[in-house]
Every structure is written in C-alpha cells, then in structure tokens.
mmCIF file of C-alpha atoms and ligand atoms in Angstrom:
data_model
loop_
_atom_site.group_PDB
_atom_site.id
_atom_site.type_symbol
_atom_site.label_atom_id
_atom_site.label_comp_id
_atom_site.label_asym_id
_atom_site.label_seq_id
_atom_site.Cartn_x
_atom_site.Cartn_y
_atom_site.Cartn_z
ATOM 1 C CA UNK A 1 1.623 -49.813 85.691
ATOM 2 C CA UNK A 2 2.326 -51.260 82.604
ATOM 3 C CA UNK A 3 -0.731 -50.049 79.267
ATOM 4 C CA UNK A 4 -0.753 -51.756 76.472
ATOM 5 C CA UNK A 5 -2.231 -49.030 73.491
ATOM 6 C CA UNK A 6 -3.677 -49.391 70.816
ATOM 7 C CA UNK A 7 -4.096 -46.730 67.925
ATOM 8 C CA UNK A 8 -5.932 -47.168 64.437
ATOM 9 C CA UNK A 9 -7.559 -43.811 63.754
ATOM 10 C CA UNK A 10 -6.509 -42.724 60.572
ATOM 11 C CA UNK A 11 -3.475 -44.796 58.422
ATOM 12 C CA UNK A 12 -1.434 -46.148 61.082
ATOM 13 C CA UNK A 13 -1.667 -49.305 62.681
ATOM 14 C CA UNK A 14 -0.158 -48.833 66.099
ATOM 15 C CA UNK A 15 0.806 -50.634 69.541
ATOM 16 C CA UNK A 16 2.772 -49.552 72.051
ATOM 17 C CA UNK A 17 3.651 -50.923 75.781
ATOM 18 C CA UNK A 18 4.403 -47.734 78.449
ATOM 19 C CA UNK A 19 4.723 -47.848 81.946
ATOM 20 C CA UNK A 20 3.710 -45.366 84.024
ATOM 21 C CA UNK A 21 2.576 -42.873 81.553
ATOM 22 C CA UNK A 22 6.319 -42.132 80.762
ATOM 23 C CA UNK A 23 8.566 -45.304 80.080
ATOM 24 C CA UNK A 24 7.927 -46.396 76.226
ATOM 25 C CA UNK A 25 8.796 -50.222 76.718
ATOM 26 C CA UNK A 26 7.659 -50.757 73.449
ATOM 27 C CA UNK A 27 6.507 -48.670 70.041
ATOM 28 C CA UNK A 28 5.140 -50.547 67.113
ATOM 29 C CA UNK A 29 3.686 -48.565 63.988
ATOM 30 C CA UNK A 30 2.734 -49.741 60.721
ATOM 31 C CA UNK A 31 1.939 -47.413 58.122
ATOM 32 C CA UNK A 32 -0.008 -47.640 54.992
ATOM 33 C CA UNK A 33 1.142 -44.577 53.572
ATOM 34 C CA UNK A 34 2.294 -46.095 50.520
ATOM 35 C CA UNK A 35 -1.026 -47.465 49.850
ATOM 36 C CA UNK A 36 -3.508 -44.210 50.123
ATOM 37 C CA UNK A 37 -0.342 -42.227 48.318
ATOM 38 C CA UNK A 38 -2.007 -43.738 44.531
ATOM 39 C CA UNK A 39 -5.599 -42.322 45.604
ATOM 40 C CA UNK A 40 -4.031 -38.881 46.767
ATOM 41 C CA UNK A 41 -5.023 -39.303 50.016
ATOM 42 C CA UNK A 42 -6.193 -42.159 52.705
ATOM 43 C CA UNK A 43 -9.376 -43.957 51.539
ATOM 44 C CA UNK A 44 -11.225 -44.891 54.763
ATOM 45 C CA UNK A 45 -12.552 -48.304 53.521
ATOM 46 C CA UNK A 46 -9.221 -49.378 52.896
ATOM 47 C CA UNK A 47 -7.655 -48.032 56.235
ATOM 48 C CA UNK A 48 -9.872 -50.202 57.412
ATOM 49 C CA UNK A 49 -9.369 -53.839 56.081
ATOM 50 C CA UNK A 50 -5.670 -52.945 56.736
ATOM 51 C CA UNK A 51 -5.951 -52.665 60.547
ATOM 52 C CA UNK A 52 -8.123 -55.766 60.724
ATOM 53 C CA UNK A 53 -5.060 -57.146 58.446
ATOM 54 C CA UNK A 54 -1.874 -55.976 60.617
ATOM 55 C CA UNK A 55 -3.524 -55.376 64.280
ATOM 56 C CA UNK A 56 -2.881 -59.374 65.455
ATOM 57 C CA UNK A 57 0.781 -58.709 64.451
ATOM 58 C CA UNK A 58 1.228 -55.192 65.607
ATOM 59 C CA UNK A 59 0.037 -56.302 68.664
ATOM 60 C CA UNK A 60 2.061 -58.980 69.390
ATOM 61 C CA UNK A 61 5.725 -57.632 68.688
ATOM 62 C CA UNK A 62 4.412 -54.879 71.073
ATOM 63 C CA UNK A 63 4.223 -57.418 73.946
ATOM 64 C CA UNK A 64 7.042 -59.572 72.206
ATOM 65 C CA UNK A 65 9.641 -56.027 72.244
ATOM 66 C CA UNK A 66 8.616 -54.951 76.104
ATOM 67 C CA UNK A 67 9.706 -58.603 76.712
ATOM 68 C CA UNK A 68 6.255 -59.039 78.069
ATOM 69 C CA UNK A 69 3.394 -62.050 78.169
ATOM 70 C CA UNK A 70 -0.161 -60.248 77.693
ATOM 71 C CA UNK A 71 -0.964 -61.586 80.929
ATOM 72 C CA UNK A 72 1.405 -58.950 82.852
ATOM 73 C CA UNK A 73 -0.175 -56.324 81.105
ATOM 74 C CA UNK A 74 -2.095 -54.139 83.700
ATOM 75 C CA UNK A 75 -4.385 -52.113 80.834
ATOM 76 C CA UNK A 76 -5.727 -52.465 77.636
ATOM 77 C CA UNK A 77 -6.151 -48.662 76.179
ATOM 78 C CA UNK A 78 -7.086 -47.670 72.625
ATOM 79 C CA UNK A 79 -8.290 -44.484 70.654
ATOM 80 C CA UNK A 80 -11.946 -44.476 70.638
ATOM 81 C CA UNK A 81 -12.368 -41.049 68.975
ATOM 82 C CA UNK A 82 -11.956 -39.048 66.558
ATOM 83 C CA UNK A 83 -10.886 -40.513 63.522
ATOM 84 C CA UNK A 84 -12.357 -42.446 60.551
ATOM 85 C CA UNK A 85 -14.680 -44.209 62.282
ATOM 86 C CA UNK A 86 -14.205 -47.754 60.450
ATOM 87 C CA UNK A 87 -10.293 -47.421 61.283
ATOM 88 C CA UNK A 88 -11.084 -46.413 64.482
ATOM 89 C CA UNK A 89 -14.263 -49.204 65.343
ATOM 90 C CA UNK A 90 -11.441 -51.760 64.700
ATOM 91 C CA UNK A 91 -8.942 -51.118 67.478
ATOM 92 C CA UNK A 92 -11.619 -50.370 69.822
ATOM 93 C CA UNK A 93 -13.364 -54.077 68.608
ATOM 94 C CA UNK A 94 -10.042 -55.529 68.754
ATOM 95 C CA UNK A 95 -8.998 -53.447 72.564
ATOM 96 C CA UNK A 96 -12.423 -54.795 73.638
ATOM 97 C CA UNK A 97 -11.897 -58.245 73.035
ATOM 98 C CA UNK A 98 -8.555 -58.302 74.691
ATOM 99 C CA UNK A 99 -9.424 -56.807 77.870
ATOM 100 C CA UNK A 100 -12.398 -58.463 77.967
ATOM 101 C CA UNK A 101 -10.048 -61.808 77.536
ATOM 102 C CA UNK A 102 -7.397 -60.910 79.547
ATOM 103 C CA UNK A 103 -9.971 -59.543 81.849
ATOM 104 C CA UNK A 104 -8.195 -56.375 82.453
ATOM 105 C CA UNK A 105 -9.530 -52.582 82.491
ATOM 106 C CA UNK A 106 -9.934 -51.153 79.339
ATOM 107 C CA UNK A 107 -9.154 -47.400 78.792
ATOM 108 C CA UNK A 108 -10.479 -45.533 75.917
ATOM 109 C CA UNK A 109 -8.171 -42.529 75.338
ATOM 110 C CA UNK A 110 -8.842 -39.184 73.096
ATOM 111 C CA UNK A 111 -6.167 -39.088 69.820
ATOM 112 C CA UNK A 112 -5.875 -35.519 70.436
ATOM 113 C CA UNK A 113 -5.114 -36.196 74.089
ATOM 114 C CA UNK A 114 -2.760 -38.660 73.005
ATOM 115 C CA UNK A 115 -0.346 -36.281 70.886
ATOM 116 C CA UNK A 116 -0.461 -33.653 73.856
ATOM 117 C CA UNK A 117 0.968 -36.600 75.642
ATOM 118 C CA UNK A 118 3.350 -37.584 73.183
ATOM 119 C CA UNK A 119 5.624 -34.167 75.323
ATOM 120 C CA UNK A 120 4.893 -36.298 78.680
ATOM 121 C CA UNK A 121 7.517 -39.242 77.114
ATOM 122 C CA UNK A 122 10.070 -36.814 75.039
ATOM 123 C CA UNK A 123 9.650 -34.180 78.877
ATOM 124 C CA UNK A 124 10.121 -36.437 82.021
ATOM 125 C CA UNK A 125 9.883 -33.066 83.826
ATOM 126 C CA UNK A 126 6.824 -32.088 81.879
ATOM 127 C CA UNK A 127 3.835 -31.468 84.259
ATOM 128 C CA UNK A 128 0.754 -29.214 83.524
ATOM 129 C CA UNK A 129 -0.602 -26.541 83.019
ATOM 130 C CA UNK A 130 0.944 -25.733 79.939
ATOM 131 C CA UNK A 131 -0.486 -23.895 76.677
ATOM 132 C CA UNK A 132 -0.526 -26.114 74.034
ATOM 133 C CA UNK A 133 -0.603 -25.245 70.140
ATOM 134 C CA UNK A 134 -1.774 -28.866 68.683
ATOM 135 C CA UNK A 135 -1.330 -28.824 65.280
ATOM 136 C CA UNK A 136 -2.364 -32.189 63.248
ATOM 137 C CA UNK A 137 -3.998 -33.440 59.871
ATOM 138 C CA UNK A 138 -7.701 -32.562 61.667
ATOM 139 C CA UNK A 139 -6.646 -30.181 63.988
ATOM 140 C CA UNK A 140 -5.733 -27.051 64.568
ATOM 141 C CA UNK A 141 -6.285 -25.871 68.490
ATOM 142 C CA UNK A 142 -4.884 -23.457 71.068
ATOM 143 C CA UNK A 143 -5.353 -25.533 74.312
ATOM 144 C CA UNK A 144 -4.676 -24.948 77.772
ATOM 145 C CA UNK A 145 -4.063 -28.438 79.497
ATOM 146 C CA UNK A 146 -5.300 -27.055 82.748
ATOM 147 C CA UNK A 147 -4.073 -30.744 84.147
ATOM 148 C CA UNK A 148 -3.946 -34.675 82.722
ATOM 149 C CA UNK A 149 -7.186 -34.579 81.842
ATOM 150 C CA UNK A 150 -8.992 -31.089 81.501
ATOM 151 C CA UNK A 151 -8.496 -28.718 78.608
ATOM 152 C CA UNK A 152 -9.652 -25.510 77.666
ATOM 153 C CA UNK A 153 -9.463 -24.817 74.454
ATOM 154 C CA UNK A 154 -9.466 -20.832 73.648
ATOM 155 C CA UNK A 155 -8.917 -21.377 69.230
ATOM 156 C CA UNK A 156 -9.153 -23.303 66.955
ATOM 157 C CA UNK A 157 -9.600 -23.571 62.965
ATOM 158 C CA UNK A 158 -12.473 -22.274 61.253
ATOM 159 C CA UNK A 159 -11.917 -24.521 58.120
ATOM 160 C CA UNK A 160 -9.069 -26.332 57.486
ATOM 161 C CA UNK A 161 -6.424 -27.975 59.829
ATOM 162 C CA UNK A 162 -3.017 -26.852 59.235
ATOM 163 C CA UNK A 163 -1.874 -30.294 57.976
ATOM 164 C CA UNK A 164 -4.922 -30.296 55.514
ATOM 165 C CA UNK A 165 -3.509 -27.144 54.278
ATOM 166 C CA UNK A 166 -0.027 -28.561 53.710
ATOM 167 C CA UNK A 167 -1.032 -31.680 52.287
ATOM 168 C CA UNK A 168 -3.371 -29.626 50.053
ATOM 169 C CA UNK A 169 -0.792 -26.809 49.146
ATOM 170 C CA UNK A 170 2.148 -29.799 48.668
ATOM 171 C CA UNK A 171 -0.260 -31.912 46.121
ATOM 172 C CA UNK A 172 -0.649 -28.544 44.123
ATOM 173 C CA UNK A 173 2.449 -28.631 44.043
ATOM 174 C CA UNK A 174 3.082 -31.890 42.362
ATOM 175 C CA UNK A 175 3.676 -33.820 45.738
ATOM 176 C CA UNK A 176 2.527 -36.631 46.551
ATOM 177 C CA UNK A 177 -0.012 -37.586 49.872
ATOM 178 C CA UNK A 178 0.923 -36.719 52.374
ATOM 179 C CA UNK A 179 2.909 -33.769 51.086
ATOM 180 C CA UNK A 180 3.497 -31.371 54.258
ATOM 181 C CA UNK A 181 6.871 -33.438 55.341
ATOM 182 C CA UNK A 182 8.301 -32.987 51.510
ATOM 183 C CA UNK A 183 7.013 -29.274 51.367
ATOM 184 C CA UNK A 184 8.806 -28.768 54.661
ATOM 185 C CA UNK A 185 12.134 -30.755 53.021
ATOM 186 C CA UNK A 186 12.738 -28.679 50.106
ATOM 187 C CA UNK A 187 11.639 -25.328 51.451
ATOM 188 C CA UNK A 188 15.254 -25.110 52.904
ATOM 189 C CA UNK A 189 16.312 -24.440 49.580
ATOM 190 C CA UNK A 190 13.564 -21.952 48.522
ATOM 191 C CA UNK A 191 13.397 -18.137 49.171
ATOM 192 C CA UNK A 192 10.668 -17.512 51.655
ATOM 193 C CA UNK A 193 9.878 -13.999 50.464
ATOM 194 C CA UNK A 194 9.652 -14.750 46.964
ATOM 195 C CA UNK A 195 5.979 -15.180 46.246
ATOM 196 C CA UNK A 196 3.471 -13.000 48.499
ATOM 197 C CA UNK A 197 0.632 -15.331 50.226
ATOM 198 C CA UNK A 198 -2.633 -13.565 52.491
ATOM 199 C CA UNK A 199 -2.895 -13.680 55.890
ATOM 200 C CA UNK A 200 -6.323 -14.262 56.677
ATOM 201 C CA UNK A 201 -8.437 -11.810 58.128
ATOM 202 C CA UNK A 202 -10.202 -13.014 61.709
ATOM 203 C CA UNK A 203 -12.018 -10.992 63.947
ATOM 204 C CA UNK A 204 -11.369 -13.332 67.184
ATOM 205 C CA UNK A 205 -7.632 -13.536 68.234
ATOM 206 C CA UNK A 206 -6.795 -17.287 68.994
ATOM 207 C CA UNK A 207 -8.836 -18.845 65.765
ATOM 208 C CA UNK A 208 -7.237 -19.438 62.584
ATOM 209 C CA UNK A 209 -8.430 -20.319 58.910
ATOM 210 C CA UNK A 210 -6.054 -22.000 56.360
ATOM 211 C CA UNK A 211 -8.335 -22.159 53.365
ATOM 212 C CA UNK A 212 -7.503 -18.618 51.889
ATOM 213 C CA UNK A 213 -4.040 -19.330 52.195
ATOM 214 C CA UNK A 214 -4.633 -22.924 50.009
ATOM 215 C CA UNK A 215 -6.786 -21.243 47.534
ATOM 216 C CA UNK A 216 -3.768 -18.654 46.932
ATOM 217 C CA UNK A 217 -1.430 -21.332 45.808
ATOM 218 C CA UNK A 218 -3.896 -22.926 43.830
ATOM 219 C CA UNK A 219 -4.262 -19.626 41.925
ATOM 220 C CA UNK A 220 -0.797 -18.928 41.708
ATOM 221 C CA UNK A 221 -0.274 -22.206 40.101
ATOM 222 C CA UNK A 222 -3.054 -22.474 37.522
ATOM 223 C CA UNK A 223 -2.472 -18.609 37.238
ATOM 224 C CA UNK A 224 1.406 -18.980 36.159
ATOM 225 C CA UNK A 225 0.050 -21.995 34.010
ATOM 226 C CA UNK A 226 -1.945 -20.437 32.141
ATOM 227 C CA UNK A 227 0.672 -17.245 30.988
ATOM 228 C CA UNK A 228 3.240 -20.518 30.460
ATOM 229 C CA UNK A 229 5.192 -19.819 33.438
ATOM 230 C CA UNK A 230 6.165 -22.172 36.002
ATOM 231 C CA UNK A 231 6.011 -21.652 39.854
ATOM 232 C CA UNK A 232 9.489 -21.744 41.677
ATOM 233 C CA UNK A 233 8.397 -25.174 43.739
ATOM 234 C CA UNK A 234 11.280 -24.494 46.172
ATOM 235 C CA UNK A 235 10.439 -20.876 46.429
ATOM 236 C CA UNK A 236 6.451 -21.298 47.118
ATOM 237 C CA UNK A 237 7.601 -24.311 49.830
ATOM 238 C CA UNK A 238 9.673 -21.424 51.698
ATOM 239 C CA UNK A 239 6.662 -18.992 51.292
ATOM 240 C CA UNK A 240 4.434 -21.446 52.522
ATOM 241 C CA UNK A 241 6.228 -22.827 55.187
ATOM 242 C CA UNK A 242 6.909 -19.484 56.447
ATOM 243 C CA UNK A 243 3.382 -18.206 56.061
ATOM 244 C CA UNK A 244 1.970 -20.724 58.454
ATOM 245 C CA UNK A 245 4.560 -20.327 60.716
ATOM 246 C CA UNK A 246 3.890 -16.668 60.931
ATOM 247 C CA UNK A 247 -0.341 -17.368 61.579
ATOM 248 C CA UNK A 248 0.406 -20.129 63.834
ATOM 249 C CA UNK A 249 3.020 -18.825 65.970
ATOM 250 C CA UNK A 250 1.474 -15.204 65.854
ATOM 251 C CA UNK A 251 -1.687 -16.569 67.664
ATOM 252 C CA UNK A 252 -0.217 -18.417 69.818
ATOM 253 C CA UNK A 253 2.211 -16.524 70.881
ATOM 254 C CA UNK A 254 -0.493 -13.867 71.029
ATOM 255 C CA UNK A 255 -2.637 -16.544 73.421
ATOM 256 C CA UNK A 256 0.413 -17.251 75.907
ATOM 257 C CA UNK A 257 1.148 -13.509 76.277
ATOM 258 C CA UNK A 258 -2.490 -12.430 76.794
ATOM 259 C CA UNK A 259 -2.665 -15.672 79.626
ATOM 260 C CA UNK A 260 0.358 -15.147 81.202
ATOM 261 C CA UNK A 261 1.621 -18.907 80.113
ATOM 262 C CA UNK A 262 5.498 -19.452 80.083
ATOM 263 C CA UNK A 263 5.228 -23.154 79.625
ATOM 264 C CA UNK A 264 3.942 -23.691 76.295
ATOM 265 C CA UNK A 265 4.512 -26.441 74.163
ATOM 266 C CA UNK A 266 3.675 -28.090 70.282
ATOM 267 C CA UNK A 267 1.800 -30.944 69.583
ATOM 268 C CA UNK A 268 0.447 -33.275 66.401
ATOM 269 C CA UNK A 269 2.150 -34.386 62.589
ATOM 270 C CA UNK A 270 2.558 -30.510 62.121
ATOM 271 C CA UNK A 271 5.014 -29.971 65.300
ATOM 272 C CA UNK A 272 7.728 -32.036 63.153
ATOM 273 C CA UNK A 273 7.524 -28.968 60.786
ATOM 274 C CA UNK A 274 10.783 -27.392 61.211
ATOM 275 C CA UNK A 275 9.703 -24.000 60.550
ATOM 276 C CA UNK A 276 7.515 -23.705 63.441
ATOM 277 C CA UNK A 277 10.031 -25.728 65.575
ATOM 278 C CA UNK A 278 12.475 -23.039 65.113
ATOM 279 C CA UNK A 279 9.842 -20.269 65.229
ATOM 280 C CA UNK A 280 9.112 -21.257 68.253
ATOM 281 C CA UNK A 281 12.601 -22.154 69.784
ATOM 282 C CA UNK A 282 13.588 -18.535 68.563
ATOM 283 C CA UNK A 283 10.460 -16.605 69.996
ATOM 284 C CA UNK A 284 10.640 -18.833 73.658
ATOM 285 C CA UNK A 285 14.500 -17.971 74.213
ATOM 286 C CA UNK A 286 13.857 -14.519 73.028
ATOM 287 C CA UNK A 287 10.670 -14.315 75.714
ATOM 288 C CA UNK A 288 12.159 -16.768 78.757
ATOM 289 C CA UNK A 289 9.394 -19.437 78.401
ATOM 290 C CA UNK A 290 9.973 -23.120 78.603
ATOM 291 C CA UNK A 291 9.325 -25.018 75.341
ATOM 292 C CA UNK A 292 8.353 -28.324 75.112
ATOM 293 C CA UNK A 293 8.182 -30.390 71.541
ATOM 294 C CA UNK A 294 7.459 -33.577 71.361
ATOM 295 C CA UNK A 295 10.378 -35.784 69.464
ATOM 296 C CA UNK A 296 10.173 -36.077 66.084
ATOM 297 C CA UNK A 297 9.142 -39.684 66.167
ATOM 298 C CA UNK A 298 6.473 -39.037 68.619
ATOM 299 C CA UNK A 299 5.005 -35.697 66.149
ATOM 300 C CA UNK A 300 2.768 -38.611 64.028
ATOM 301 C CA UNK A 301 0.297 -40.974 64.798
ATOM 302 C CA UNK A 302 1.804 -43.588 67.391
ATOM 303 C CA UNK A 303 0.914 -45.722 69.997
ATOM 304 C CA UNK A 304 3.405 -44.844 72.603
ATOM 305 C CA UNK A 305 1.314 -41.389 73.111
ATOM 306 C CA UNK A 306 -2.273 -43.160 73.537
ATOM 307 C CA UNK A 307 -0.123 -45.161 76.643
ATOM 308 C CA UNK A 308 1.018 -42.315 77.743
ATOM 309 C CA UNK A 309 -2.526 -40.757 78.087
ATOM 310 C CA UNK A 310 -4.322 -43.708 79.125
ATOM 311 C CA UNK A 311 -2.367 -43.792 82.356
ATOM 312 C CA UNK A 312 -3.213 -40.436 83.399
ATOM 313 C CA UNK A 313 -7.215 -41.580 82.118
ATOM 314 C CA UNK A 314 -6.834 -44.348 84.340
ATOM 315 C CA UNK A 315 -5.564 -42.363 87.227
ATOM 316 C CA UNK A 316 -8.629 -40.155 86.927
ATOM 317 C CA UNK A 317 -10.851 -43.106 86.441
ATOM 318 C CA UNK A 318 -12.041 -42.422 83.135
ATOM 319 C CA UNK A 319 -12.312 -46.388 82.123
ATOM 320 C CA UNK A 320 -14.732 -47.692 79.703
ATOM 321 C CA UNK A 321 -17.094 -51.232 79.323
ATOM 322 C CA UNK A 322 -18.093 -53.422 77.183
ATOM 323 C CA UNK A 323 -20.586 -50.658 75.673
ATOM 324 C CA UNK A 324 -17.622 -48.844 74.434
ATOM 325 C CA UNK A 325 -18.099 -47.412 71.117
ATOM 326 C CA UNK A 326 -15.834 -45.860 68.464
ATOM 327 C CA UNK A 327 -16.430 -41.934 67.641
ATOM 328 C CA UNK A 328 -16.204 -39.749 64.804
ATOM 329 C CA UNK A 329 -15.427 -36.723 66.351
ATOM 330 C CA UNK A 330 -15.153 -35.636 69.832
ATOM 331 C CA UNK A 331 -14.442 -32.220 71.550
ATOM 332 C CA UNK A 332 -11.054 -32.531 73.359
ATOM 333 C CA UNK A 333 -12.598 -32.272 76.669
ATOM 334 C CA UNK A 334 -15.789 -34.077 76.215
ATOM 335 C CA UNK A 335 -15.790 -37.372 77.866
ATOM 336 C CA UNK A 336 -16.531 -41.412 76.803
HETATM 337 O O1 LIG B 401 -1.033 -35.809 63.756
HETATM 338 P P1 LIG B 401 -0.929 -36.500 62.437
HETATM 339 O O2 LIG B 401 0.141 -37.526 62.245
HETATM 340 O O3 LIG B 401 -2.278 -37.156 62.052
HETATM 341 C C1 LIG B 401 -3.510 -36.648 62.442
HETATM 342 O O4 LIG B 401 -3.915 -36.891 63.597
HETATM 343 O O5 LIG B 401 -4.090 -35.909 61.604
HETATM 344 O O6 LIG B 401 -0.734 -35.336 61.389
HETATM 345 C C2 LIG B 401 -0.539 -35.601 60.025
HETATM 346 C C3 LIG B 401 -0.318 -34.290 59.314
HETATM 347 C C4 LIG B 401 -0.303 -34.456 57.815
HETATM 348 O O7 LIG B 401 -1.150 -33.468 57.267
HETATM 349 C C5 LIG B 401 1.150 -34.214 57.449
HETATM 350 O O8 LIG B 401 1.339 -33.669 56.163
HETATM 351 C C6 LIG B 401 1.558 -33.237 58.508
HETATM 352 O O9 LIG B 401 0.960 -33.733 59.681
HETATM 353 N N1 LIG B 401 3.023 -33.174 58.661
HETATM 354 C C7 LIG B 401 3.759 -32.076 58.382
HETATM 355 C C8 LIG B 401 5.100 -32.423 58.620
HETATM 356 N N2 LIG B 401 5.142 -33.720 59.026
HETATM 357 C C9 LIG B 401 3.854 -34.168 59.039
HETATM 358 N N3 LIG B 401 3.383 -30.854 57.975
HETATM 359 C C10 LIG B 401 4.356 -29.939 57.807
HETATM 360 N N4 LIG B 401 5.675 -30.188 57.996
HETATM 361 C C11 LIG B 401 6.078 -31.405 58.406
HETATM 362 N N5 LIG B 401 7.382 -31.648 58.609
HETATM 363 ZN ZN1 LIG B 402 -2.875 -37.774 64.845
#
C-alpha cells in the first residue's frame, strides 16, 4: 500500500510517498527556517501563507521522486493535530481536496504519532511495545506504545518542552531560532561541569519541568552582565546539554526500570541531540536493552513519518471524511 503524507504543522512543508508503513519511496521537506529565524521564532501567520505557497510543489516532486502518477496512490494521509492550527488547517484543506479528487481514503494521522514512527522506517525489525521518550519542540512525554495505535503515556512536562528549553536557553545565548541544534554543536568544545545548573524538584517520578533550568541561564547571563563578565558560551552549551540529558535520561531510565521495558527507544527534533543519543547508547549497553533512534534525518518534522503512521491508522481503520478538521492540540491517544 502505497500513502501519500502530508505534513504542515509547524515550519515545514512536507510530502512524502511510503509503502507499507516502512519503504520511504519518496521524502520531500521544505523548510522556512530561514524566514521565522529574523522574528526569533516561527510566526504562525506566516507559516501559514508559506504552505499554501509551496504545498502544490511539495506535493508533486513527492509523486514525481516515487516515480508515481497520483492516481496509483492508495491513501491520502496528513497531520490533522497538534500544531499551529493555520499551518496545520492547510494540509488537511489541501489532503481533503485530493482524496476527495482522487477519490481515495483519507487518513488523518497524530504528529506525535508520526515521530514515534519515524523508528518504524530507520528499525525494519521495530515492532511494539516499546517505551518511548518523545522529545520535540511541544513535547516532552514518557510513552508506552502498547501497539500501532495505543499509547499510554505515564510523564510528561509540566511547563516547557525540552526543545522550548533549548531554543530558549540557545537564544540567551546569542543563537539564533531555532538554537538547540547549534547549542548541541558547540557544546563539544565546552566543559560540561563548568557552570552548576538545578535540577528541578518533582514530586511524581516520570514528569519533568524545564523552566527552572531556562530561568538559571537567563540569570547567569544577565547576572555575569551586569559584574562585566562574560559567560563561557561553549562551557554553558556543555552544562546545558548535559543537564537535560541527566533529567531526561534519569526519568526515563527510571520509567523502563520500574516497567520492566528493555525495548525503549527516542523520538522528536530533540532525539538528534547527541548528548542524549549517547546517554542513552551508553546506559542501554550498560543495562542489555534494545535501543531504537530514529535517523537523524527522520528526528525533525518530515513527511516520511506521517506515512509511516498512517498505514498502521489505516490498518486499524482510523480514516477520516469530509468533516475532517484541523486541531490545536490533541492527547496522543485521543482519537479524530
Ligand atoms: O520535533 P521537532 O522537529 O518539531 C516539533 O514537533 O516541535 O522538534 C524541534 C525541536 C526544536 O526545539 C529544536 O531546537 C530541537 O528540536 N532540536 C534539538 C536538536 N535538533 C533539533 N535540540 C537539541 N539538540 C539538537 N541536536
Ligand atoms: Zn515535530
């Protein structure tokens, strides 16, 4: 079965053509990164007018690269939630119109889902259950995937997702939007004990907060500016890096012990951090589990990973109308 997916949740204007859940035939993404970077972060109104802009042309070198006509596609799927909701309202307008055309199924697929997915095309061998830690700009969850389509998800972030805190640490830093990839670049050359940050203080085990740990940069910073010193850039990357490592990793690791899981994996923009990628490579051959990340290609926003879900959706029979309608937010395992 061959999907065509659509993703325009947030800054990326994506299409993708996978078969079967697992074969990317075709990956197209066009970012607008470049853009939001000015404003210091994305500004919805313009995400907007750029999908409506580039999602006739990202769609169509999708089918053109999987050597396809749209009339051997099997699916139409898109992200219908959660996202900015303009961004989002266009490739669900633009998914609806196509199927509706083309008069084939339409799938609407979770963007949350879609990165857990994003380990079903880097893990042919990848099957669930499996603990996941998904860590993206919004999110921040402990999830079991219990199978395709059912999650349980035992923490989460009480205020900021961990990819919020980078960005927001990185553009205290003098980085610009998105700043987490360039934090995690130059950290390699930075000492990670150098400059003390809190670990915050939860009374449930699998949660985590990130806005204590922001705030104590921010200090730092206007703190050293203000005696006329100047924070060691490198040195607060390593710090940081390794700070969010230690929360992250610590609860999860905490959450696979406690249920027994030895098949854990990492999912969202934040599983590219290399940090946690070798936090977690460590700690699994250490422990015996099996560790799944997803490529670094596949960590972002794509459309390869909404394909990759919207099979399994389909398979379960979780298809949508002509009522569909684009979401804000959404719990990971509420349905359309
Ligand atoms: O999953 P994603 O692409 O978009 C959302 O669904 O939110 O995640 C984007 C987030 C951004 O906050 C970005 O700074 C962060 O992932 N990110 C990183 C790295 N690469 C991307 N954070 C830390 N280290 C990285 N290497
Ligand atoms: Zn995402």
């Amino acid at each position: 079965m061959r999907i065509l997916s659509i993703e325009s949740s947030c800054d990326e204007t994506a299409a993708a053509v996978v078969e079967d859940g697992r074969k990317v035939l075709s990956s197209v993404v066009y970012t607008q990164i470049e853009e939001h970077r000015k404003y210091g972060g994305v500004v919805p109104e313009i995400a907007s007018r750029r999908h409506v802009e580039h999602m006739v042309d990202v769609v169509e070198e999708a089918i053109r690269q999987a050597s396809m006509t749209k009339e051997e596609l099997d699916a139409i799927a898109v992200t219908a939630a959660p996202g900015l909701i303009g961004a989002v309202l266009v490739g669900v307008n633009f998914a609806k119109g196509l199927a509706l055309s083309l008069g084939k199924p339409l799938i609407p697929v979770h963007h949350i889902r879609g990165h857990v997915a994003a380990n079903y095309l880097t893990h042919p061998e990848l099957t669930p259950p499996f603990l996941c830690l998904i860590v993206s700009g919004g999110h921040s969850h402990i999830a079991q995937v219990l199978d395709y389509t059912h999650y349980h998800i035992i923490g989460r972030t009480r205020d900021d997702a961990a990819g919020e805190a980078f960005d927001k640490a990185a553009r205290c830093l003098g980085f610009p939007y998105p700043g987490g990839v360039e934090l995690d670049r130059i950290s390699h050359e930075g000492d990670p004990h150098r400059y003390q940050l809190p670990t915050p203080k939860i009374d449930t085990p699998y949660d985590f907060s990130f806005s204590g740990l922001k705030t104590a940069v921010v200090n730092m910073t206007h703190n050293a500016q203000q005696k006329g010193e100047t924070i060691d850039v490198k040195d607060m990357a390593a710090s940081f890096c390794c700070k969010v490592t230690d929360i992250l990793w610590g609860r999860f690791e905490k959450a696979a012990e406690d249920l027994g899981a030895t098949s854990v994996a990492l999912a969202g923009g934040v599983s590219a951090n290399s940090w946690l990628r070798a936090r977690a490579q460590e700690r699994c051959a250490q422990k015996g589990w099996k560790l799944y990340l997803p490529e670094l290609k596949l960590c972002g926003d794509n459309a390869a990973m909404i394909g990759s879900q919207a099979y399994y959706e389909f398979q379960a029979g979780n298809l949508a109308g002509m009522d569909l309608n684009g979401r804000p937010y959404m719990e990971l395992d509420d349905h359309f």
